[in-house]
Coordinates of C-alpha atoms and ligand atoms in Angstrom, one line a residue:
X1 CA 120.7 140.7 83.7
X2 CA 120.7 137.3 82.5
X3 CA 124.1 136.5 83.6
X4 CA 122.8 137.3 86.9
X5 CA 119.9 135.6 87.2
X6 CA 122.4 132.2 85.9
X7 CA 124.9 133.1 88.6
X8 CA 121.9 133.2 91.0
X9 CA 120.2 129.5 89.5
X10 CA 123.3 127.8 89.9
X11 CA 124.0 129.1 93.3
X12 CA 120.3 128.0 94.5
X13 CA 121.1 124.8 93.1
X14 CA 124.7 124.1 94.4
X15 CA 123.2 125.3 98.1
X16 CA 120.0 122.7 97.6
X17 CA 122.8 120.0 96.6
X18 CA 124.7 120.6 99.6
X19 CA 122.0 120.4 101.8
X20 CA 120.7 117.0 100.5
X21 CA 124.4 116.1 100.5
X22 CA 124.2 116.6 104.4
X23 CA 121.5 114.5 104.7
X24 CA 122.3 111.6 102.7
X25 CA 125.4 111.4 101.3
X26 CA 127.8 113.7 103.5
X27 CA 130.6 113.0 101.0
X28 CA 129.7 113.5 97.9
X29 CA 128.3 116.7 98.3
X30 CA 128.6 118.7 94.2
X31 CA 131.4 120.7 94.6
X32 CA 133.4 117.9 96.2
X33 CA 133.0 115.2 94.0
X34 CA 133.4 117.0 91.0
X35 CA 136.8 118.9 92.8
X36 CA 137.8 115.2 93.3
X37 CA 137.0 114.3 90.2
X38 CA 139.4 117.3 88.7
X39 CA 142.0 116.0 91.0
X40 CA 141.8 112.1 89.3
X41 CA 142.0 113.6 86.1
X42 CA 144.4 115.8 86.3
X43 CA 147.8 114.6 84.6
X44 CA 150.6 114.0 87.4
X45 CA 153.5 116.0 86.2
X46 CA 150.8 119.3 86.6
X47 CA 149.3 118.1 89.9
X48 CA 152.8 118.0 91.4
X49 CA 153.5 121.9 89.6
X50 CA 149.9 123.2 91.4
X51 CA 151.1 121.5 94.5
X52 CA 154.7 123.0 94.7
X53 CA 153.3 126.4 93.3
X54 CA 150.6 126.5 96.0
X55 CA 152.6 124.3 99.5
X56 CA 149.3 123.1 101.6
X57 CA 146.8 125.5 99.9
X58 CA 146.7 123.5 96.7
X59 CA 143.2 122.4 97.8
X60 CA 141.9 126.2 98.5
X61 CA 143.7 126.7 95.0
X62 CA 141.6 124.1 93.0
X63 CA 138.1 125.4 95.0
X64 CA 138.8 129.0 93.7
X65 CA 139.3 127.7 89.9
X66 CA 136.6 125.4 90.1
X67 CA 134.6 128.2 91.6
X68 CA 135.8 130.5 88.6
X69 CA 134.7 128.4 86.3
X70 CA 131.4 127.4 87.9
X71 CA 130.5 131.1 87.8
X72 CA 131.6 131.7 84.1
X73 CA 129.4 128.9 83.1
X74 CA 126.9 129.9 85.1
X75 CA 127.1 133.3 83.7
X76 CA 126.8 131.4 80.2
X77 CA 123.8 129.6 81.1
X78 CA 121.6 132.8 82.0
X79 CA 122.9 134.4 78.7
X80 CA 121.8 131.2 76.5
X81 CA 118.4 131.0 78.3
X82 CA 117.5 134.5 77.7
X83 CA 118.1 134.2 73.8
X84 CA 117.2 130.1 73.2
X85 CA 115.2 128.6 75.8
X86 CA 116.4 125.5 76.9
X87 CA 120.1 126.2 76.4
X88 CA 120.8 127.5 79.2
X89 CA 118.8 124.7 81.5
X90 CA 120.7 122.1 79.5
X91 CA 123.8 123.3 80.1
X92 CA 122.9 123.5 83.9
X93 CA 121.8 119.8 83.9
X94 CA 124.9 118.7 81.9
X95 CA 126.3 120.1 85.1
X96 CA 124.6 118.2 87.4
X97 CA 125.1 115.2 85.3
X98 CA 128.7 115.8 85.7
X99 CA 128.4 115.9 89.6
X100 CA 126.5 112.4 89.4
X101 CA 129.6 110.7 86.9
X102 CA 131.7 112.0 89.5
X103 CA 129.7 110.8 92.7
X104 CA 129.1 107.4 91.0
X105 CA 132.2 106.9 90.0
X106 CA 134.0 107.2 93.0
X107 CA 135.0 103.9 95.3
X108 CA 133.1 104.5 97.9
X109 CA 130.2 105.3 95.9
X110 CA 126.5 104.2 96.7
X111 CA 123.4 104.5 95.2
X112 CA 122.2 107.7 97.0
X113 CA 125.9 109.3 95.9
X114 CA 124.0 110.9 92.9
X115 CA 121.4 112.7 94.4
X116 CA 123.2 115.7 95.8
X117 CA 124.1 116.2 91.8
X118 CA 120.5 115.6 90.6
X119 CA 119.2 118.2 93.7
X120 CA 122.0 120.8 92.3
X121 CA 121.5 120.4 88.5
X122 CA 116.9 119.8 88.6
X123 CA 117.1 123.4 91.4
X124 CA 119.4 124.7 89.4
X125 CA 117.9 124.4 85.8
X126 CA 114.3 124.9 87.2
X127 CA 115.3 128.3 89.6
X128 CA 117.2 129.4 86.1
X129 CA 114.0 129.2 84.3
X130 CA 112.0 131.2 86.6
X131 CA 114.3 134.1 86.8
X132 CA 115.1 134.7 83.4
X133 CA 111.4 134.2 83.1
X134 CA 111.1 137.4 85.5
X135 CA 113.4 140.1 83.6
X136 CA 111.7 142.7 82.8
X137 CA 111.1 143.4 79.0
X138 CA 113.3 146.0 77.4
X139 CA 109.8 148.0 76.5
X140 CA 107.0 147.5 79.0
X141 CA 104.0 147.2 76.9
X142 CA 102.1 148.1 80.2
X143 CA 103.5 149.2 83.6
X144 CA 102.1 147.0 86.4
X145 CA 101.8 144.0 84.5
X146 CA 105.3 142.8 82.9
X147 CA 107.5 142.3 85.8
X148 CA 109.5 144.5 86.6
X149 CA 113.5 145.3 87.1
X150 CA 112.6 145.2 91.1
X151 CA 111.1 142.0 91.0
X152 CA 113.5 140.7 89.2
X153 CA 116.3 141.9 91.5
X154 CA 114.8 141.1 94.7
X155 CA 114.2 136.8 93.4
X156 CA 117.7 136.8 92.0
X157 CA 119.2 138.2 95.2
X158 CA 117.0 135.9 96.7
X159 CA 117.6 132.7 95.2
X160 CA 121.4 133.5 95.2
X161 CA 121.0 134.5 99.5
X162 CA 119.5 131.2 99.9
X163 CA 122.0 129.3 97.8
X164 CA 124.9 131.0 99.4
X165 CA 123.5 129.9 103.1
X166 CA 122.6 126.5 101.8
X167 CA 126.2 126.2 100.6
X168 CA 127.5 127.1 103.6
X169 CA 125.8 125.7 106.2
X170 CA 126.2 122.8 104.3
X171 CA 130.1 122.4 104.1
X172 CA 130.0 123.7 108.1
X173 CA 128.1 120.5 108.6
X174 CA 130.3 118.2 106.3
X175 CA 133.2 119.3 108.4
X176 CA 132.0 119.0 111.6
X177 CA 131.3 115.4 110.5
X178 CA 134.8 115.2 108.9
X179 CA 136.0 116.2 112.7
X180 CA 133.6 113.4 114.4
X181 CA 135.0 110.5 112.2
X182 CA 138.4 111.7 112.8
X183 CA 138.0 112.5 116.5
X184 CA 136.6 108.9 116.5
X185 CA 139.5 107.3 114.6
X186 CA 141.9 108.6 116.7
X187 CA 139.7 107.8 119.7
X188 CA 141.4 105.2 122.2
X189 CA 139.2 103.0 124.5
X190 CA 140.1 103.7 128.0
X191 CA 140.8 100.1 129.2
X192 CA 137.7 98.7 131.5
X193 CA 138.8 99.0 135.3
X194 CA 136.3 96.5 135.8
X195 CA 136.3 94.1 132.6
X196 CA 134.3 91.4 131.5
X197 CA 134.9 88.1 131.9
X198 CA 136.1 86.6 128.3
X199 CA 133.2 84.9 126.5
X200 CA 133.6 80.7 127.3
X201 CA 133.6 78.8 124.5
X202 CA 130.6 76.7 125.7
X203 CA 128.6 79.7 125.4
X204 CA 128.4 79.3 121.6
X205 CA 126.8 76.0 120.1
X206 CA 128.6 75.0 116.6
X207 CA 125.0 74.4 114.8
X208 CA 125.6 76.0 111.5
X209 CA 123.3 79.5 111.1
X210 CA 122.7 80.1 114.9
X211 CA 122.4 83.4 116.0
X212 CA 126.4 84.0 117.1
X213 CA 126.0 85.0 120.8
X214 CA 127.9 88.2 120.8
X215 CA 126.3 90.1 117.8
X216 CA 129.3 91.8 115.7
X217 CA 128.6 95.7 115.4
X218 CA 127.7 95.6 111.8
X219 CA 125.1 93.1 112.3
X220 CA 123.2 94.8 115.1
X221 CA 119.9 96.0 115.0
X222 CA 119.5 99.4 114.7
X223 CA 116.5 101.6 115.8
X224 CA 116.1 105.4 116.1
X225 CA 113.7 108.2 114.5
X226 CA 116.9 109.8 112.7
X227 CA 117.1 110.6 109.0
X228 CA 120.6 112.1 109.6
X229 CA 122.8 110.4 112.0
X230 CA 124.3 113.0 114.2
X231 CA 127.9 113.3 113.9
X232 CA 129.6 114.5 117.0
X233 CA 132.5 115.5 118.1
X234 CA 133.2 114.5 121.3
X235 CA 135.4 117.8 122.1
X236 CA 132.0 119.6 121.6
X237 CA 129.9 116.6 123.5
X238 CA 128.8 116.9 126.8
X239 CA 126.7 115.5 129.4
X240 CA 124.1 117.7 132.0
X241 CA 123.1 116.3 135.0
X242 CA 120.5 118.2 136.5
X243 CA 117.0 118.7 138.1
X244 CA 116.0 117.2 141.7
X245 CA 119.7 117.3 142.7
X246 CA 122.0 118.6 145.3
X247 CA 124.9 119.1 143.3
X248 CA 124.3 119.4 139.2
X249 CA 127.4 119.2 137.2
X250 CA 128.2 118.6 133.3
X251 CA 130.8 116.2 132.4
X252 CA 132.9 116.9 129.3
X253 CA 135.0 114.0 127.4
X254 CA 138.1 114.6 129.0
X255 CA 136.1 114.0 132.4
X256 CA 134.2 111.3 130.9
X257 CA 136.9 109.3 129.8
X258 CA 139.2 109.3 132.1
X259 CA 136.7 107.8 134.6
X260 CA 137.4 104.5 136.2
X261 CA 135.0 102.2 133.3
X262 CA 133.1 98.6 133.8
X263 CA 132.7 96.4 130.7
X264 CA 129.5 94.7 130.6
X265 CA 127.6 92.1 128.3
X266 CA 124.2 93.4 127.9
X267 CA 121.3 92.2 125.1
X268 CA 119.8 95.3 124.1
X269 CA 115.9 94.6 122.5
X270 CA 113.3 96.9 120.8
X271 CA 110.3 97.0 121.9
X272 CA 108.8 96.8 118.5
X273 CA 110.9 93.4 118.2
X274 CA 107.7 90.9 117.1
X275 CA 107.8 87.4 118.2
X276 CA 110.6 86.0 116.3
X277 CA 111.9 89.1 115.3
X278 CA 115.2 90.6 114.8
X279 CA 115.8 93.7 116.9
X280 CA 117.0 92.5 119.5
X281 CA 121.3 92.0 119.4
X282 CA 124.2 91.2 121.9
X283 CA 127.4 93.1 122.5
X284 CA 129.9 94.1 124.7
X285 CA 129.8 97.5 126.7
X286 CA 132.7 99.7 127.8
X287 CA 131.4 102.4 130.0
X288 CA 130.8 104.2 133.4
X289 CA 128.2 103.1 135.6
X290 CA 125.0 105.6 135.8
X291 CA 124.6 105.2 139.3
X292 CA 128.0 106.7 139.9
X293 CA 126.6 110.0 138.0
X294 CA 123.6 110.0 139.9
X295 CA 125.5 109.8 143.7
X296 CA 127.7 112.2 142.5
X297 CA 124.7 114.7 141.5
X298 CA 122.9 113.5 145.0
X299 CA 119.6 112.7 143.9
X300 CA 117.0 114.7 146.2
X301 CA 112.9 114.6 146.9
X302 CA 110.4 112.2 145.6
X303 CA 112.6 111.6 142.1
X304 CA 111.6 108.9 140.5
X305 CA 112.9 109.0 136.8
X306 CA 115.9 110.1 134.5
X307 CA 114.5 112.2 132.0
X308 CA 117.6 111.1 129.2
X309 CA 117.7 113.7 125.8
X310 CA 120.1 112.7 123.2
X311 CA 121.4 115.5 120.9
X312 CA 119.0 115.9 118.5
X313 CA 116.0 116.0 121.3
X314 CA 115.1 112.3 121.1
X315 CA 113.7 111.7 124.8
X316 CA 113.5 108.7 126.8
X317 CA 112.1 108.0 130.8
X318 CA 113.7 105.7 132.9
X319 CA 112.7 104.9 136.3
X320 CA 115.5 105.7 139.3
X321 CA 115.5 102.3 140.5
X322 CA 117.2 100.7 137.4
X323 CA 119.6 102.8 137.2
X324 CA 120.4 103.4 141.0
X325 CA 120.4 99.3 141.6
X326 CA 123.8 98.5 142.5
X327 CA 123.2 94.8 140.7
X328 CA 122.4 96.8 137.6
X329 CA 125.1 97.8 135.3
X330 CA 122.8 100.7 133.9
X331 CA 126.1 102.5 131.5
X332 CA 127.0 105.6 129.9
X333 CA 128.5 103.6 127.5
X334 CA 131.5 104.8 125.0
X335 CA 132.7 101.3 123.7
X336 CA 131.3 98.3 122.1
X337 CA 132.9 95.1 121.4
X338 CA 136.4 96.9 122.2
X339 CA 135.6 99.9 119.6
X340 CA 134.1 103.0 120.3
X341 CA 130.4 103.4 119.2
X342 CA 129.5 103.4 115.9
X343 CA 127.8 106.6 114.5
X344 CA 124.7 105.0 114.0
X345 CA 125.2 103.4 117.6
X346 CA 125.2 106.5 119.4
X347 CA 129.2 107.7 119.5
X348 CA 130.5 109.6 121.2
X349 CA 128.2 107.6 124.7
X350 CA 124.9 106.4 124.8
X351 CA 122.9 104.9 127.8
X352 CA 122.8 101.1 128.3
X353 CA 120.5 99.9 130.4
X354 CA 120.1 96.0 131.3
X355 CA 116.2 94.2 131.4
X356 CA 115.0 97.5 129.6
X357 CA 113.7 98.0 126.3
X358 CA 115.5 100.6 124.7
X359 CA 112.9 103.3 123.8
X360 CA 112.6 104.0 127.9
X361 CA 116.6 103.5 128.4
X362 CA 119.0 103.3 125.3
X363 CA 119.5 106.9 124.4
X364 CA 122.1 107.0 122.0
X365 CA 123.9 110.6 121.0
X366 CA 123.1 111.9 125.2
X367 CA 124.0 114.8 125.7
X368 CA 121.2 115.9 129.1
X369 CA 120.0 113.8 132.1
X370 CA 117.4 115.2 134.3
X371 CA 116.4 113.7 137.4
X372 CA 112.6 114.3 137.8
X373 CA 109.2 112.0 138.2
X374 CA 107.4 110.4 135.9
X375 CA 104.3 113.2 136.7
X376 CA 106.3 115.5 135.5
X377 CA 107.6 114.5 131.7
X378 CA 106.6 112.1 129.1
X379 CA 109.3 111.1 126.9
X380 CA 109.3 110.5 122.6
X381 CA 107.5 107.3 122.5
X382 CA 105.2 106.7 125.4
X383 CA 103.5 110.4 124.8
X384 CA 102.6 108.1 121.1
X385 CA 100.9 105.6 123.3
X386 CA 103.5 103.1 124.5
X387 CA 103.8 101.8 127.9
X388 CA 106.0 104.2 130.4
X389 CA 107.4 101.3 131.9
X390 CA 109.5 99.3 129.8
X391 CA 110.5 96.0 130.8
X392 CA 111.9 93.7 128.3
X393 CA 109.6 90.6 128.3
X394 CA 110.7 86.9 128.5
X395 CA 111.0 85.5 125.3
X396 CA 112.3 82.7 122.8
X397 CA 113.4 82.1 119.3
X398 CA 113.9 79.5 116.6
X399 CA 117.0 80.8 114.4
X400 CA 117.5 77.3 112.9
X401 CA 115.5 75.7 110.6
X402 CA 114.6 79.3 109.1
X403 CA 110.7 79.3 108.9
X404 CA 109.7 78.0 105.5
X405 CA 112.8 76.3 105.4
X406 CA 113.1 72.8 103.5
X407 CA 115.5 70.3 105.7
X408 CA 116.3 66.6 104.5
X409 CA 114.9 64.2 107.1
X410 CA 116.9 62.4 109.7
X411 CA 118.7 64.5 112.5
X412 CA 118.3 68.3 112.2
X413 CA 119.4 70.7 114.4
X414 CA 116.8 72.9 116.0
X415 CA 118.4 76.1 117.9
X416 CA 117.9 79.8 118.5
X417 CA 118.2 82.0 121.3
X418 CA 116.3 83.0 124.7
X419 CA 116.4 85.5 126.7
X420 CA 114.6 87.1 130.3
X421 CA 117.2 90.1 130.7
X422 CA 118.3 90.4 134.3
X423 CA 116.3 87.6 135.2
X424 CA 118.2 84.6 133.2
X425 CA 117.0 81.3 131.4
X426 CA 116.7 78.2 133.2
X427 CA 114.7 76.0 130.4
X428 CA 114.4 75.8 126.6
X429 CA 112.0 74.0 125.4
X430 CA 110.7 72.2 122.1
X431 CA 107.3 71.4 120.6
X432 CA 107.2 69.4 117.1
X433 CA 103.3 69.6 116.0
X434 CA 101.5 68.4 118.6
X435 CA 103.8 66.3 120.6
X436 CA 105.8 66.3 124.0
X437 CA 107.6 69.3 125.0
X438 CA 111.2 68.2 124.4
X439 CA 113.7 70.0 126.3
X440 CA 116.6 71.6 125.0
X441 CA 120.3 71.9 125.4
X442 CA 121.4 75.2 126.8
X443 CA 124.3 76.8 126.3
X444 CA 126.5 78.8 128.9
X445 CA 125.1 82.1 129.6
X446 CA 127.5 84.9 129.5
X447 CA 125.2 86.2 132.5
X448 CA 121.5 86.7 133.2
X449 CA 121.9 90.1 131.8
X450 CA 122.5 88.3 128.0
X451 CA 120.8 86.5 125.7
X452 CA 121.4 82.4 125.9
X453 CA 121.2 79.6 123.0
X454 CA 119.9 77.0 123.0
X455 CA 119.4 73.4 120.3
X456 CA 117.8 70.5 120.5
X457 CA 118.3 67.7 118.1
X458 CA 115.2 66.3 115.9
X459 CA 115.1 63.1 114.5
X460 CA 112.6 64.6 111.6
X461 CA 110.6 62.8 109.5
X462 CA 109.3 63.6 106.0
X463 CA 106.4 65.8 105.8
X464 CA 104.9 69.9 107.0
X465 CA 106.1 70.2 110.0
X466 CA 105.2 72.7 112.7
X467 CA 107.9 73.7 115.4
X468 CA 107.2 75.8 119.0
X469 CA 109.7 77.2 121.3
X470 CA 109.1 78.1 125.1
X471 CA 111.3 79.2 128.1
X472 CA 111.2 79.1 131.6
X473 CA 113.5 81.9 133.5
X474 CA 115.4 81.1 137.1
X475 CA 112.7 81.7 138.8
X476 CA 110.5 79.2 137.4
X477 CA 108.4 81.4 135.2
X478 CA 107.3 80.0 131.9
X479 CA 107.4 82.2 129.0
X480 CA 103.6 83.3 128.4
X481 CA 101.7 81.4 125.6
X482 CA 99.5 84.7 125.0
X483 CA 100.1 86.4 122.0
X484 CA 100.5 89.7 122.3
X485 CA 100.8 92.3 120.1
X486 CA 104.5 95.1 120.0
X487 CA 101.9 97.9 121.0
X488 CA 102.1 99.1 124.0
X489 CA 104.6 97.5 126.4
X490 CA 106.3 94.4 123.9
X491 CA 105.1 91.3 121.9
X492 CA 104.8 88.6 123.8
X493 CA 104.0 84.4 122.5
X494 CA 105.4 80.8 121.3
X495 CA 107.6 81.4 118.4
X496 CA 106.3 78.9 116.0
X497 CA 107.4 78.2 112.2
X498 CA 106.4 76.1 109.5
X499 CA 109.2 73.7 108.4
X500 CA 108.7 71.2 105.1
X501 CA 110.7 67.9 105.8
X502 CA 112.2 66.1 102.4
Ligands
MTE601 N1 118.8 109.5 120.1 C1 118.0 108.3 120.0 N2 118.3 107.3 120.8 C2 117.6 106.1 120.7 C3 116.6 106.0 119.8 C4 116.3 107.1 118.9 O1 115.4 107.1 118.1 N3 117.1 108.3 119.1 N4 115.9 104.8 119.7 C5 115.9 104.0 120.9 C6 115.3 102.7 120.6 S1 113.6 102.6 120.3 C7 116.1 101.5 120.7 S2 115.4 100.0 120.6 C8 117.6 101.6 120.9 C9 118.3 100.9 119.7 O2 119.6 101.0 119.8 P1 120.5 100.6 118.6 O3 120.1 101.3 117.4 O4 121.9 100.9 119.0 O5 120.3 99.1 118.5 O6 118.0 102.9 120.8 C10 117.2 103.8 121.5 N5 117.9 105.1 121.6
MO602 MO1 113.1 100.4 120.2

């Protein structure tokens, strides 16, 4: 009995390590790492041997011995808990501490690599505790009280069921994510039937620490609710579009991709970007217009939103009109800057939607677009109070000096962006403390759709100095003065820092 209740520990344990594995650290998930680990150290000359001896199935080969001896020391454990106490859990923790050398050791390692190892070998010991705390005594002093041989049976079957499910589910998930980062390797951008103009060199100021005007993937902002990024893969992806329609259809990859695609430079923001703030990036957009969809589906009745669900539910509403407005390139987007989305980005498409924050337009991982009215659905954020429409809001910022920065006096470069998506900037403007309102040098737009830089040049003097930024958009608006707050509908006010002149 104590060999069974170790086999079941261990298995409990190696099924909780997989599943924390799938949530943060897909690939160094116990079994794996230590396999891998087996593979480093095992001598050449007898690596080559397994390999010849076992063709392709070396791998499977390596999973059954390692499986083997998992189960023989997990057999061990149970039989030295019964007799010493704490034998047996040490030996199941020097497991797990061998699963986080391995996971830690690795190249690609990173700090949340151990936990799988630590989840494996902590559910492990403590599960092997509890059972071999619940075999029944060889002489029942009392029937009813000392556990008994059922008991025992039915948590050990239990904790080994659970283990067994975890373990699997687990490496089903690992894989599918294995197949998504292939499929996305091997994943060549169609080439834009419609492509964006190349970027002008006068859109881009050379002041040193400006915000680059086209924001490289791994430096843009990233917002979503998701713990786990999904991983799909786009064989399995698929788009419904359905609801007040004439003709509802779902468009698979193949379809999807083989569509003729616009490019598109759009300034995605969030709307819980704070004056000054960093959500808000620039890229490049390869995708196919949504309009397109929607005349192909033949929007009917009173419709006035797209009810947009990405994969794992995530909701968001936009209204008809953005996305059915001929001058808006509103995108089921698969590309950005000339690679496909990143995971955490939304591959295989996500919606991009110009002049709209993107909690009402930016779902990323969509798989479902219903056409339907705003009476009829509220989406993920605005049924937690946030506005239902979601306009981006005219705004400016000061990149350069960083606030609290220290500068040397003389000339100084004062820059930053602005943007009024859809709209466009037509004025940058300065403030040092309290003087004039000094206007700025702007750079080239890439279109109104797109944030703009801007710099002005300050002859600064020693001292605290405080610096204001304002825009006016094309159509003669000037940015609003009145702070506002993210909650409900976007921040709103001057972007002002505090600079120390030496
Ligand atoms: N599936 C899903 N899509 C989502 C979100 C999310 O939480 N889940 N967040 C949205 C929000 S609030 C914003 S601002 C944008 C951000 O897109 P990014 O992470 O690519 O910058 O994605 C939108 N799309
Ligand atoms: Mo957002």
């Amino acid at each position: 009995m104590p060999a069974a209740a170790g086999l079941a520990a261990v298995l409990a344990g190696l099924g909780a390590g997989e599943l924390v594995a799938v949530v943060v650290a897909r690939a160094f998930s116990p079994l794996l790492v230590v396999g891998e680990g087996v593979i480093d150290l095992t001598p050449g000359p007898m690596k080559e041997a397994v390999i010849h001896a076992f063709g392709g199935h070396d791998k499977q080969f390596l999973f059954v011995v390692l499986g083997v001896v998992v189960a023989v020391i997990a057999a061990l454990a149970g039989v030295l808990e019964a007799r010493r106490p704490w034998l047996g859990r040490a030996l199941v923790l020097v497991g797990g501490a061998l699963g986080v050398a391995a996971a830690l050791t690795r190249a690609d390692a990173t700090p949340v690599a151990a936990l799988p190892s630590v989840a494996t070998g902590v559910i492990g010991a403590w599960a092997l505790v509890f059972l071999i705390r619940h075999i029944p005594p060889e002489r029942a002093p009392r029937a009813g009280l000392a556990p008994s041989r059922r008991e025992f049976l039915g948590w050990s079957i239990g904790a080994a069921a659970i283990g067994l499910i975890a373990t699997v589910t687990g490496t089903l998930l690992t894989r599918a994510a294995g197949a998504a980062a292939t499929a996305r390797q091997a994943f060549r951008l169609p080439r834009a039937r419609t492509s964006a103009p190349p970027v002008p060199a006068t859109a881009s100021f050379d002041v040193p620490g400006i915000t680059p005007v086209v924001t490289a993937n791994g430096d843009f902002y990233r917002t979503d609710i998701e713990l786990a990024i999904p991983q799909l893969d786009p064989a399995q992806w698929s788009l419904k579009v359905h609801g007040m329609v004439e003709r509802p259809f779902t468009l698979d990859w193949n379809e999807l991709t083989a569509l003729p695609m616009e490019e598109h430079y759009v300034t995605l923001a969030c709307v819980s970007n704070e004056v000054g703030g960093p959500l808000i990036s620039n890229a490049k957009w390869l995708g196919y217009p949504v309009r397109l969809l929607l005349e192909r589906a033949g929007v009917t009745g009173d419709a006035d939103m797209v009810f947009s669900e990405s994969f794992d539910g995530w909701t968001a509403a936009t209204p008809l009109s953005a996305l059915n407005d001929p001058d808006r390139a509103a995108l089921l987007a698969v590309g950005m800057n000339g690679e496909p989305l990143p995971f955490v980005h939304g591959f295989p498409a996500r919606l991009v939607v110009p002049g709209l924050y993107g909690y009402v337009s930016a779902t990323k991982w969509v798989v479902d677009l219903l056409i339907t009215r705003f009476a009829d659905h509220t989406s993920y954020w605005t049924s937690q109070g946030w506005a239902e429409q979601g306009p981006i809001k005219q705004e400016s910022r000061i990149d350069v000096p960083r606030a609290g920065a220290s500068v040397a006096a003389g000339p100084v470069w004062v820059a930053g962006v602005a943007w009024d998506q859809h709209v466009g900037v037509a004025k940058v403007e300065v403030q040092v403390d309290d003087g004039p309102w000094q206007t700025a040098e702007l750079a080239h737009a890439i279109s109104a759709d797109t944030w703009v830089q801007w710099r002005w040049r300050w002859d600064a003097a020693a001292g605290q100095h405080r610096l204001k930024v304002r825009s006016t958009n094309t159509q003669g608006q000037l940015q609003t003065s009145a702070y506002a707050d993210v909650l409900p509908s976007g921040a709103t006010g001057w972007h002002t820092i505090d600079v120390t002149v030496r």
